Amino acid sequence: MSDGNGRWQNDLQDGIRRASDLQRLPVGEADHAAGGSFKVRVPASHLSLIDWQDPDDPIRRQALPSARELEFLDGELEDPIGDAVHSPVPRVTHRYADRVLLYPTYICAMYCRHCFRKESVSAEAAGYTLAALQPALEYFARTSSLREVILTGGDPLTMADDQLRELRQHLETIPHLRMIRIHTRVPVTLPTRVTPELVDALAGRLMTCVVTQFNHPREITLEAREACRLLRGAGFMLLNQSVLLAGVNDSVDVMKALCQELVYALGAKPYYLHHCDLARGISHFRTSIDRGLEIMRALRGDLSGLCVPTYVLDLPGGYGKIPLGPNYVQTRDGNDWVFASYDQGVRAYREILRCPPDREEVQD
Ligand code: SF4
């Protein structure tokens, strides 16, 4: 991270950059120990959002280490969604035919305590070099089913503008690629990093989609709004994926406010709500699936469809995403269905179909 207008570099410089910097914060000794095991970094502006009077503050919970990160439960996994199972070449996970994950850097603006890749992000110090990505670029060129390359983390928006431009230009030479997708928390944790120069580096032949990760409405600051305004102003598609996190957003009221502000303040469509994965050291963030379904039922009833994400679970072993509902089908008998409606009612519905279906009409 070496270019830009200086503001965000100062923000990183003045923030928490390593575990020893925690000494200057009201963080307990036991929590410091977790900072020694998993990387710590918090930009100064993000630290300033913390309410220090509240030990359970949702910003603090996501940003500062907790002794509970060192408690590993039976069944938790180092690679919780099987990224390594589907890695044909270094720095690539290829799980689905038309899209592929690329890890151009393992550096993040903030090391989120709930990150499901916290072990790989903490183990790898590697940043971006074009040489390191050469096998990936060759793999993309010979895999004609690919349409999207997803830059993920580490956080790709920690790369310098010139590096992002260089990578985009190389991807653009592969004719079957249509989209570059960027998964990033920078608009949340270091929003001043989003500059006109950064936007210019990302714009080109490929459709650009930026997928942010706002998890709490208090993260939607004036700076975050400006960052999202710049991204949308460039014509980029803007989506958000949140993680369902105990003590952060596992309440109907918080999740409603978050989803509404994403749409109405940021213009970011809530895309996924991820059930917290089985990564080691994040059990204190994990809620039950029942809780997630309860929240989703409330969102579906009360919010515009634009504000409702899809609740998903990533299966261990690399078997991909499962949409979790809630399930509105109660029973079915032939063409007679019974649904649970948003207002807690039970509603019968009879399908009216041509029998047998009119073939010509179907083909239309
Ligand atoms: S920015 Fe993304 S990859 Fe980095 S620690 Fe946070 S969630 Fe993990």
Short mmCIF file of C-alpha atoms and ligand atoms in Angstrom, two decimals:
data_model
loop_
_atom_site.label_atom_id
_atom_site.label_comp_id
_atom_site.label_asym_id
_atom_site.label_seq_id
_atom_site.Cartn_x
_atom_site.Cartn_y
_atom_site.Cartn_z
CA MET A 1 0.00 0.00 0.00
CA SER A 2 2.15 2.84 -1.20
CA ASP A 3 0.18 5.34 -3.26
CA GLY A 4 -2.85 7.66 -2.94
CA ASN A 5 -3.48 10.99 -1.33
CA GLY A 6 -1.81 10.36 2.05
CA ARG A 7 -4.93 10.47 4.18
CA TRP A 8 -5.49 6.74 4.40
CA GLN A 9 -1.78 6.01 4.79
CA ASN A 10 -1.81 8.21 7.93
CA ASP A 11 -4.90 6.39 9.07
CA LEU A 12 -3.04 3.08 8.89
CA GLN A 13 0.11 4.57 10.39
CA ASP A 14 -1.75 6.01 13.39
CA GLY A 15 -3.80 2.89 14.03
CA ILE A 16 -2.98 -0.47 15.60
CA ARG A 17 -0.36 -2.18 13.44
CA ARG A 18 0.80 -5.07 15.58
CA ALA A 19 -0.08 -6.88 18.80
CA SER A 20 2.31 -4.78 20.91
CA ASP A 21 0.35 -1.63 19.96
CA LEU A 22 -2.58 -3.02 21.97
CA GLN A 23 -0.75 -1.87 25.11
CA ARG A 24 -2.05 1.64 24.54
CA LEU A 25 -5.68 0.48 24.52
CA PRO A 26 -7.89 -0.72 27.38
CA VAL A 27 -7.50 -4.34 26.28
CA GLY A 28 -6.94 -7.09 28.86
CA GLU A 29 -3.72 -9.15 29.03
CA ALA A 30 -5.51 -12.37 28.08
CA ASP A 31 -6.81 -10.69 24.93
CA HIS A 32 -3.30 -9.53 23.98
CA ALA A 33 -2.28 -13.19 23.76
CA ALA A 34 -4.74 -13.79 20.92
CA GLY A 35 -3.16 -10.85 19.12
CA GLY A 36 0.11 -12.77 19.22
CA SER A 37 -1.45 -15.77 17.46
CA PHE A 38 -3.49 -14.04 14.78
CA LYS A 39 -2.52 -10.82 13.03
CA VAL A 40 -3.82 -7.53 14.39
CA ARG A 41 -4.33 -4.29 12.47
CA VAL A 42 -6.97 -1.59 12.89
CA PRO A 43 -6.88 1.80 11.11
CA ALA A 44 -7.14 4.81 13.45
CA SER A 45 -10.43 6.04 11.97
CA HIS A 46 -12.02 2.65 12.57
CA LEU A 47 -10.73 2.57 16.15
CA SER A 48 -12.41 5.92 16.69
CA LEU A 49 -15.81 4.31 16.05
CA ILE A 50 -15.46 2.13 19.16
CA ASP A 51 -17.51 2.99 22.25
CA TRP A 52 -14.93 2.23 24.96
CA GLN A 53 -17.61 2.34 27.66
CA ASP A 54 -19.18 -0.76 26.15
CA PRO A 55 -17.06 -3.93 26.50
CA ASP A 56 -19.39 -5.61 23.98
CA ASP A 57 -19.27 -2.83 21.43
CA PRO A 58 -19.90 -4.41 17.99
CA ILE A 59 -17.07 -2.51 16.26
CA ARG A 60 -14.61 -3.49 19.01
CA ARG A 61 -15.77 -7.10 18.84
CA GLN A 62 -14.86 -7.33 15.15
CA ALA A 63 -11.61 -5.35 15.41
CA LEU A 64 -9.77 -6.25 18.62
CA PRO A 65 -8.55 -9.69 19.70
CA SER A 66 -10.26 -11.75 22.37
CA ALA A 67 -8.86 -14.57 24.48
CA ARG A 68 -11.72 -16.68 23.15
CA GLU A 69 -9.96 -16.84 19.76
CA LEU A 70 -7.58 -19.34 21.33
CA GLU A 71 -10.39 -21.74 22.26
CA PHE A 72 -10.73 -24.32 19.49
CA LEU A 73 -13.81 -26.55 19.60
CA ASP A 74 -14.03 -30.14 18.38
CA GLY A 75 -15.09 -30.20 14.75
CA GLU A 76 -13.80 -26.71 13.91
CA LEU A 77 -11.57 -26.56 10.86
CA GLU A 78 -8.43 -24.79 9.69
CA ASP A 79 -9.86 -24.58 6.15
CA PRO A 80 -13.59 -24.40 6.96
CA ILE A 81 -15.04 -24.24 3.44
CA GLY A 82 -12.48 -26.39 1.64
CA ASP A 83 -10.65 -23.67 -0.32
CA ALA A 84 -7.54 -25.87 -0.58
CA VAL A 85 -9.49 -28.87 -1.98
CA HIS A 86 -10.26 -26.86 -5.12
CA SER A 87 -6.90 -25.20 -5.72
CA PRO A 88 -5.56 -26.19 -9.15
CA VAL A 89 -2.63 -23.71 -8.99
CA PRO A 90 -1.20 -21.52 -6.21
CA ARG A 91 -3.38 -18.58 -5.07
CA VAL A 92 -6.51 -19.92 -6.80
CA THR A 93 -9.69 -21.67 -5.61
CA HIS A 94 -11.86 -22.97 -8.45
CA ARG A 95 -15.08 -24.46 -7.05
CA TYR A 96 -17.73 -23.49 -9.65
CA ALA A 97 -17.38 -23.70 -13.44
CA ASP A 98 -17.88 -20.03 -14.33
CA ARG A 99 -16.08 -18.23 -11.51
CA VAL A 100 -12.83 -18.50 -9.66
CA LEU A 101 -11.24 -17.00 -6.54
CA LEU A 102 -7.84 -15.33 -6.86
CA TYR A 103 -5.79 -14.31 -3.81
CA PRO A 104 -3.56 -11.49 -5.16
CA THR A 105 -2.46 -10.49 -1.65
CA TYR A 106 -2.77 -11.80 1.90
CA ILE A 107 -2.61 -8.31 3.40
CA CYS A 108 -5.70 -6.63 4.90
CA ALA A 109 -6.41 -3.07 6.08
CA MET A 110 -7.92 -4.59 9.21
CA TYR A 111 -7.61 -8.18 10.40
CA CYS A 112 -11.20 -9.03 11.30
CA ARG A 113 -11.52 -11.24 14.37
CA HIS A 114 -14.32 -13.28 12.78
CA CYS A 115 -12.48 -13.91 9.49
CA PHE A 116 -12.91 -17.50 8.32
CA ARG A 117 -9.55 -17.26 6.56
CA LYS A 118 -7.82 -15.87 9.64
CA GLU A 119 -5.37 -18.78 9.76
CA SER A 120 -4.25 -18.43 6.14
CA VAL A 121 -4.22 -14.63 6.37
CA SER A 122 -2.13 -14.82 9.56
CA ALA A 123 0.23 -17.49 8.18
CA GLU A 124 0.89 -15.80 4.83
CA ALA A 125 2.76 -12.53 4.68
CA ALA A 126 2.77 -12.43 0.89
CA GLY A 127 1.64 -9.33 -0.92
CA TYR A 128 1.07 -8.82 -4.64
CA THR A 129 3.60 -9.63 -7.32
CA LEU A 130 2.69 -10.33 -10.93
CA ALA A 131 5.19 -13.21 -11.01
CA ALA A 132 3.39 -14.98 -8.17
CA LEU A 133 0.12 -14.79 -10.12
CA GLN A 134 1.53 -16.03 -13.44
CA PRO A 135 0.37 -19.67 -12.96
CA ALA A 136 -3.10 -18.36 -12.06
CA LEU A 137 -3.30 -16.16 -15.18
CA GLU A 138 -2.21 -19.08 -17.37
CA TYR A 139 -4.86 -21.29 -15.72
CA PHE A 140 -7.58 -18.69 -16.37
CA ALA A 141 -6.54 -18.39 -20.02
CA ARG A 142 -6.86 -22.14 -20.63
CA THR A 143 -10.15 -22.55 -18.68
CA SER A 144 -12.76 -21.37 -21.17
CA SER A 145 -15.76 -21.88 -18.82
CA LEU A 146 -14.65 -18.94 -16.66
CA ARG A 147 -16.54 -15.66 -16.77
CA GLU A 148 -15.74 -14.03 -13.39
CA VAL A 149 -12.49 -13.64 -11.50
CA ILE A 150 -13.10 -12.82 -7.84
CA LEU A 151 -10.23 -11.00 -6.14
CA THR A 152 -10.37 -11.88 -2.48
CA GLY A 153 -8.38 -11.99 0.64
CA GLY A 154 -6.41 -10.74 2.02
CA ASP A 155 -8.05 -7.55 0.86
CA PRO A 156 -7.35 -6.66 -2.80
CA LEU A 157 -7.99 -2.95 -2.20
CA THR A 158 -4.85 -2.83 -0.05
CA MET A 159 -2.91 -3.19 -3.30
CA ALA A 160 -1.43 -0.07 -4.88
CA ASP A 161 -3.36 1.54 -7.73
CA ASP A 162 -0.67 0.56 -10.25
CA GLN A 163 -0.81 -3.05 -9.09
CA LEU A 164 -4.59 -3.17 -9.45
CA ARG A 165 -4.36 -1.63 -12.91
CA GLU A 166 -1.67 -4.10 -13.96
CA LEU A 167 -3.68 -7.09 -12.75
CA ARG A 168 -6.89 -5.85 -14.39
CA GLN A 169 -5.09 -5.28 -17.68
CA HIS A 170 -3.71 -8.83 -17.64
CA LEU A 171 -7.15 -10.26 -16.91
CA GLU A 172 -8.62 -8.19 -19.74
CA THR A 173 -6.44 -9.98 -22.28
CA ILE A 174 -8.32 -13.25 -21.57
CA PRO A 175 -11.25 -13.07 -24.00
CA HIS A 176 -13.74 -15.35 -22.21
CA LEU A 177 -13.59 -13.33 -18.96
CA ARG A 178 -16.51 -10.91 -18.48
CA MET A 179 -16.29 -9.65 -14.91
CA ILE A 180 -13.77 -8.72 -12.25
CA ARG A 181 -15.32 -9.00 -8.81
CA ILE A 182 -13.62 -7.50 -5.75
CA HIS A 183 -14.38 -8.76 -2.26
CA THR A 184 -13.25 -6.11 0.17
CA ARG A 185 -13.75 -4.63 3.64
CA VAL A 186 -11.82 -1.47 2.74
CA PRO A 187 -14.99 0.64 2.26
CA VAL A 188 -15.82 -0.34 5.87
CA THR A 189 -12.48 -0.27 7.64
CA LEU A 190 -10.44 2.22 5.58
CA PRO A 191 -12.94 4.06 3.37
CA THR A 192 -10.59 6.93 2.50
CA ARG A 193 -8.54 4.37 0.51
CA VAL A 194 -11.30 4.54 -2.13
CA THR A 195 -10.11 7.44 -4.27
CA PRO A 196 -10.83 8.53 -7.86
CA GLU A 197 -7.40 7.10 -8.76
CA LEU A 198 -8.27 3.70 -7.30
CA VAL A 199 -11.59 3.70 -9.15
CA ASP A 200 -9.79 4.57 -12.39
CA ALA A 201 -7.40 1.65 -11.89
CA LEU A 202 -10.32 -0.78 -11.69
CA ALA A 203 -12.33 0.48 -14.67
CA GLY A 204 -11.86 -1.16 -18.05
CA ARG A 205 -13.28 -3.74 -20.45
CA LEU A 206 -14.52 -6.08 -17.74
CA MET A 207 -17.69 -5.37 -15.78
CA THR A 208 -16.55 -4.42 -12.27
CA CYS A 209 -18.45 -5.60 -9.24
CA VAL A 210 -17.43 -4.59 -5.72
CA VAL A 211 -18.73 -6.73 -2.87
CA THR A 212 -18.30 -5.05 0.52
CA GLN A 213 -18.75 -6.52 3.99
CA PHE A 214 -20.66 -4.17 6.29
CA ASN A 215 -21.83 -6.06 9.37
CA HIS A 216 -23.34 -3.32 11.55
CA PRO A 217 -25.18 -0.05 10.78
CA ARG A 218 -22.63 1.97 12.79
CA GLU A 219 -20.02 1.07 10.18
CA ILE A 220 -21.94 3.19 7.66
CA THR A 221 -20.07 6.43 8.25
CA LEU A 222 -19.87 9.56 6.12
CA GLU A 223 -16.53 8.31 4.74
CA ALA A 224 -18.06 4.93 3.88
CA ARG A 225 -20.89 6.71 2.05
CA GLU A 226 -18.39 8.71 0.03
CA ALA A 227 -16.40 5.57 -0.83
CA CYS A 228 -19.54 3.81 -2.05
CA ARG A 229 -20.65 6.91 -3.96
CA LEU A 230 -17.33 6.90 -5.84
CA LEU A 231 -17.64 3.19 -6.67
CA ARG A 232 -21.22 3.53 -7.90
CA GLY A 233 -20.37 6.75 -9.76
CA ALA A 234 -17.91 4.75 -11.85
CA GLY A 235 -20.73 2.42 -12.89
CA PHE A 236 -19.54 -0.48 -10.74
CA MET A 237 -22.08 -2.96 -9.42
CA LEU A 238 -22.15 -2.65 -5.62
CA LEU A 239 -23.19 -5.55 -3.39
CA ASN A 240 -22.72 -6.38 0.26
CA GLN A 241 -22.23 -9.68 2.03
CA SER A 242 -22.61 -9.66 5.80
CA VAL A 243 -21.63 -12.37 8.24
CA LEU A 244 -24.16 -13.27 10.92
CA LEU A 245 -22.16 -12.55 14.08
CA ALA A 246 -23.22 -13.11 17.68
CA GLY A 247 -23.10 -9.89 19.65
CA VAL A 248 -22.75 -7.82 16.47
CA ASN A 249 -25.80 -8.24 14.28
CA ASP A 250 -27.72 -11.30 15.52
CA SER A 251 -30.81 -9.27 16.33
CA VAL A 252 -33.76 -8.47 14.11
CA ASP A 253 -33.53 -4.74 14.80
CA VAL A 254 -29.82 -4.46 14.01
CA MET A 255 -30.08 -6.58 10.89
CA LYS A 256 -33.08 -4.61 9.63
CA ALA A 257 -31.29 -1.30 10.17
CA LEU A 258 -28.16 -2.65 8.47
CA CYS A 259 -29.98 -3.95 5.40
CA GLN A 260 -32.02 -0.77 5.00
CA GLU A 261 -28.99 1.52 5.35
CA LEU A 262 -27.03 -0.58 2.86
CA VAL A 263 -29.66 0.09 0.24
CA TYR A 264 -30.86 3.58 1.16
CA ALA A 265 -27.56 5.16 2.31
CA LEU A 266 -24.96 3.26 0.28
CA GLY A 267 -26.83 1.93 -2.75
CA ALA A 268 -25.37 -1.53 -1.99
CA LYS A 269 -27.69 -4.51 -2.49
CA PRO A 270 -27.55 -6.98 0.43
CA TYR A 271 -26.38 -10.06 -1.48
CA TYR A 272 -25.53 -12.77 1.05
CA LEU A 273 -25.94 -13.14 4.79
CA HIS A 274 -23.33 -15.80 5.61
CA HIS A 275 -23.85 -18.19 8.45
CA CYS A 276 -20.63 -18.04 10.48
CA ASP A 277 -18.33 -20.84 9.28
CA LEU A 278 -16.69 -23.61 11.30
CA ALA A 279 -13.33 -21.82 11.35
CA ARG A 280 -11.24 -22.36 14.48
CA GLY A 281 -11.26 -19.62 17.08
CA ILE A 282 -14.49 -17.91 16.06
CA SER A 283 -17.01 -19.91 18.12
CA HIS A 284 -17.84 -16.78 20.14
CA PHE A 285 -19.24 -15.26 16.93
CA ARG A 286 -21.28 -18.28 15.86
CA THR A 287 -25.09 -18.25 16.24
CA SER A 288 -27.49 -21.14 15.65
CA ILE A 289 -29.04 -21.64 12.22
CA ASP A 290 -32.44 -21.34 13.94
CA ARG A 291 -31.53 -17.79 14.99
CA GLY A 292 -30.53 -16.94 11.43
CA LEU A 293 -33.81 -18.28 10.07
CA GLU A 294 -35.77 -16.29 12.63
CA ILE A 295 -34.01 -13.08 11.53
CA MET A 296 -34.57 -13.88 7.85
CA ARG A 297 -38.28 -14.46 8.46
CA ALA A 298 -38.55 -11.01 10.04
CA LEU A 299 -36.60 -9.34 7.21
CA ARG A 300 -38.72 -10.97 4.54
CA GLY A 301 -41.90 -9.79 6.22
CA ASP A 302 -40.93 -6.21 6.95
CA LEU A 303 -38.42 -5.01 4.35
CA SER A 304 -38.47 -4.31 0.64
CA GLY A 305 -37.18 -7.28 -1.35
CA LEU A 306 -34.24 -5.05 -2.36
CA CYS A 307 -33.12 -5.04 1.27
CA VAL A 308 -33.29 -8.80 1.87
CA PRO A 309 -30.11 -10.88 1.44
CA THR A 310 -29.95 -14.61 0.79
CA TYR A 311 -28.97 -16.49 3.95
CA VAL A 312 -26.31 -19.09 3.06
CA LEU A 313 -24.12 -21.71 4.68
CA ASP A 314 -20.84 -22.75 3.06
CA LEU A 315 -20.46 -26.49 3.49
CA PRO A 316 -17.16 -27.83 4.85
CA GLY A 317 -15.07 -29.87 2.43
CA GLY A 318 -15.56 -27.48 -0.50
CA TYR A 319 -19.13 -28.57 -1.37
CA GLY A 320 -20.31 -24.99 -1.85
CA LYS A 321 -23.14 -22.79 -0.64
CA ILE A 322 -26.53 -23.92 0.65
CA PRO A 323 -29.34 -21.31 0.70
CA LEU A 324 -30.96 -21.70 4.11
CA GLY A 325 -34.47 -20.39 3.65
CA PRO A 326 -36.65 -19.95 5.69
CA ASN A 327 -38.80 -22.60 4.06
CA TYR A 328 -42.27 -21.32 3.35
CA VAL A 329 -43.65 -24.62 2.01
CA GLN A 330 -45.53 -26.42 4.77
CA THR A 331 -47.14 -29.30 2.88
CA ARG A 332 -47.93 -30.34 -0.66
CA ASP A 333 -50.46 -32.76 -2.09
CA GLY A 334 -50.24 -32.81 -5.90
CA ASN A 335 -51.19 -29.32 -7.09
CA ASP A 336 -52.33 -28.25 -3.63
CA TRP A 337 -49.68 -26.42 -1.66
CA VAL A 338 -49.78 -24.95 1.83
CA PHE A 339 -47.49 -22.01 2.53
CA ALA A 340 -46.53 -20.09 5.66
CA SER A 341 -47.08 -16.42 4.81
CA TYR A 342 -44.99 -13.54 6.15
CA ASP A 343 -47.74 -12.57 8.63
CA GLN A 344 -47.52 -15.99 10.39
CA GLY A 345 -50.61 -17.19 8.51
CA VAL A 346 -51.03 -20.61 6.85
CA ARG A 347 -52.23 -20.18 3.25
CA ALA A 348 -53.47 -22.73 0.75
CA TYR A 349 -52.58 -22.34 -2.92
CA ARG A 350 -53.77 -24.50 -5.83
CA GLU A 351 -51.64 -24.54 -8.98
CA ILE A 352 -53.71 -24.14 -12.14
CA LEU A 353 -51.88 -25.77 -15.03
CA ARG A 354 -52.80 -27.00 -18.48
CA CYS A 355 -52.80 -30.77 -18.38
CA PRO A 356 -50.83 -31.96 -20.23
CA PRO A 357 -48.81 -28.72 -20.62
CA ASP A 358 -49.13 -27.11 -24.05
CA ARG A 359 -45.75 -27.87 -25.65
CA GLU A 360 -45.76 -24.90 -28.02
CA GLU A 361 -46.55 -22.53 -25.20
CA VAL A 362 -43.72 -23.98 -23.11
CA GLN A 363 -41.28 -23.45 -25.97
CA ASP A 364 -42.31 -19.80 -26.27
S1 SF4 B 1 -10.59 -8.03 5.32
FE1 SF4 B 1 -11.55 -9.97 4.66
S2 SF4 B 1 -9.81 -11.41 4.44
FE2 SF4 B 1 -9.09 -9.66 5.65
S3 SF4 B 1 -9.36 -10.28 7.76
FE3 SF4 B 1 -11.21 -9.10 7.19
S4 SF4 B 1 -12.67 -10.66 6.46
FE4 SF4 B 1 -10.62 -11.63 6.51
#
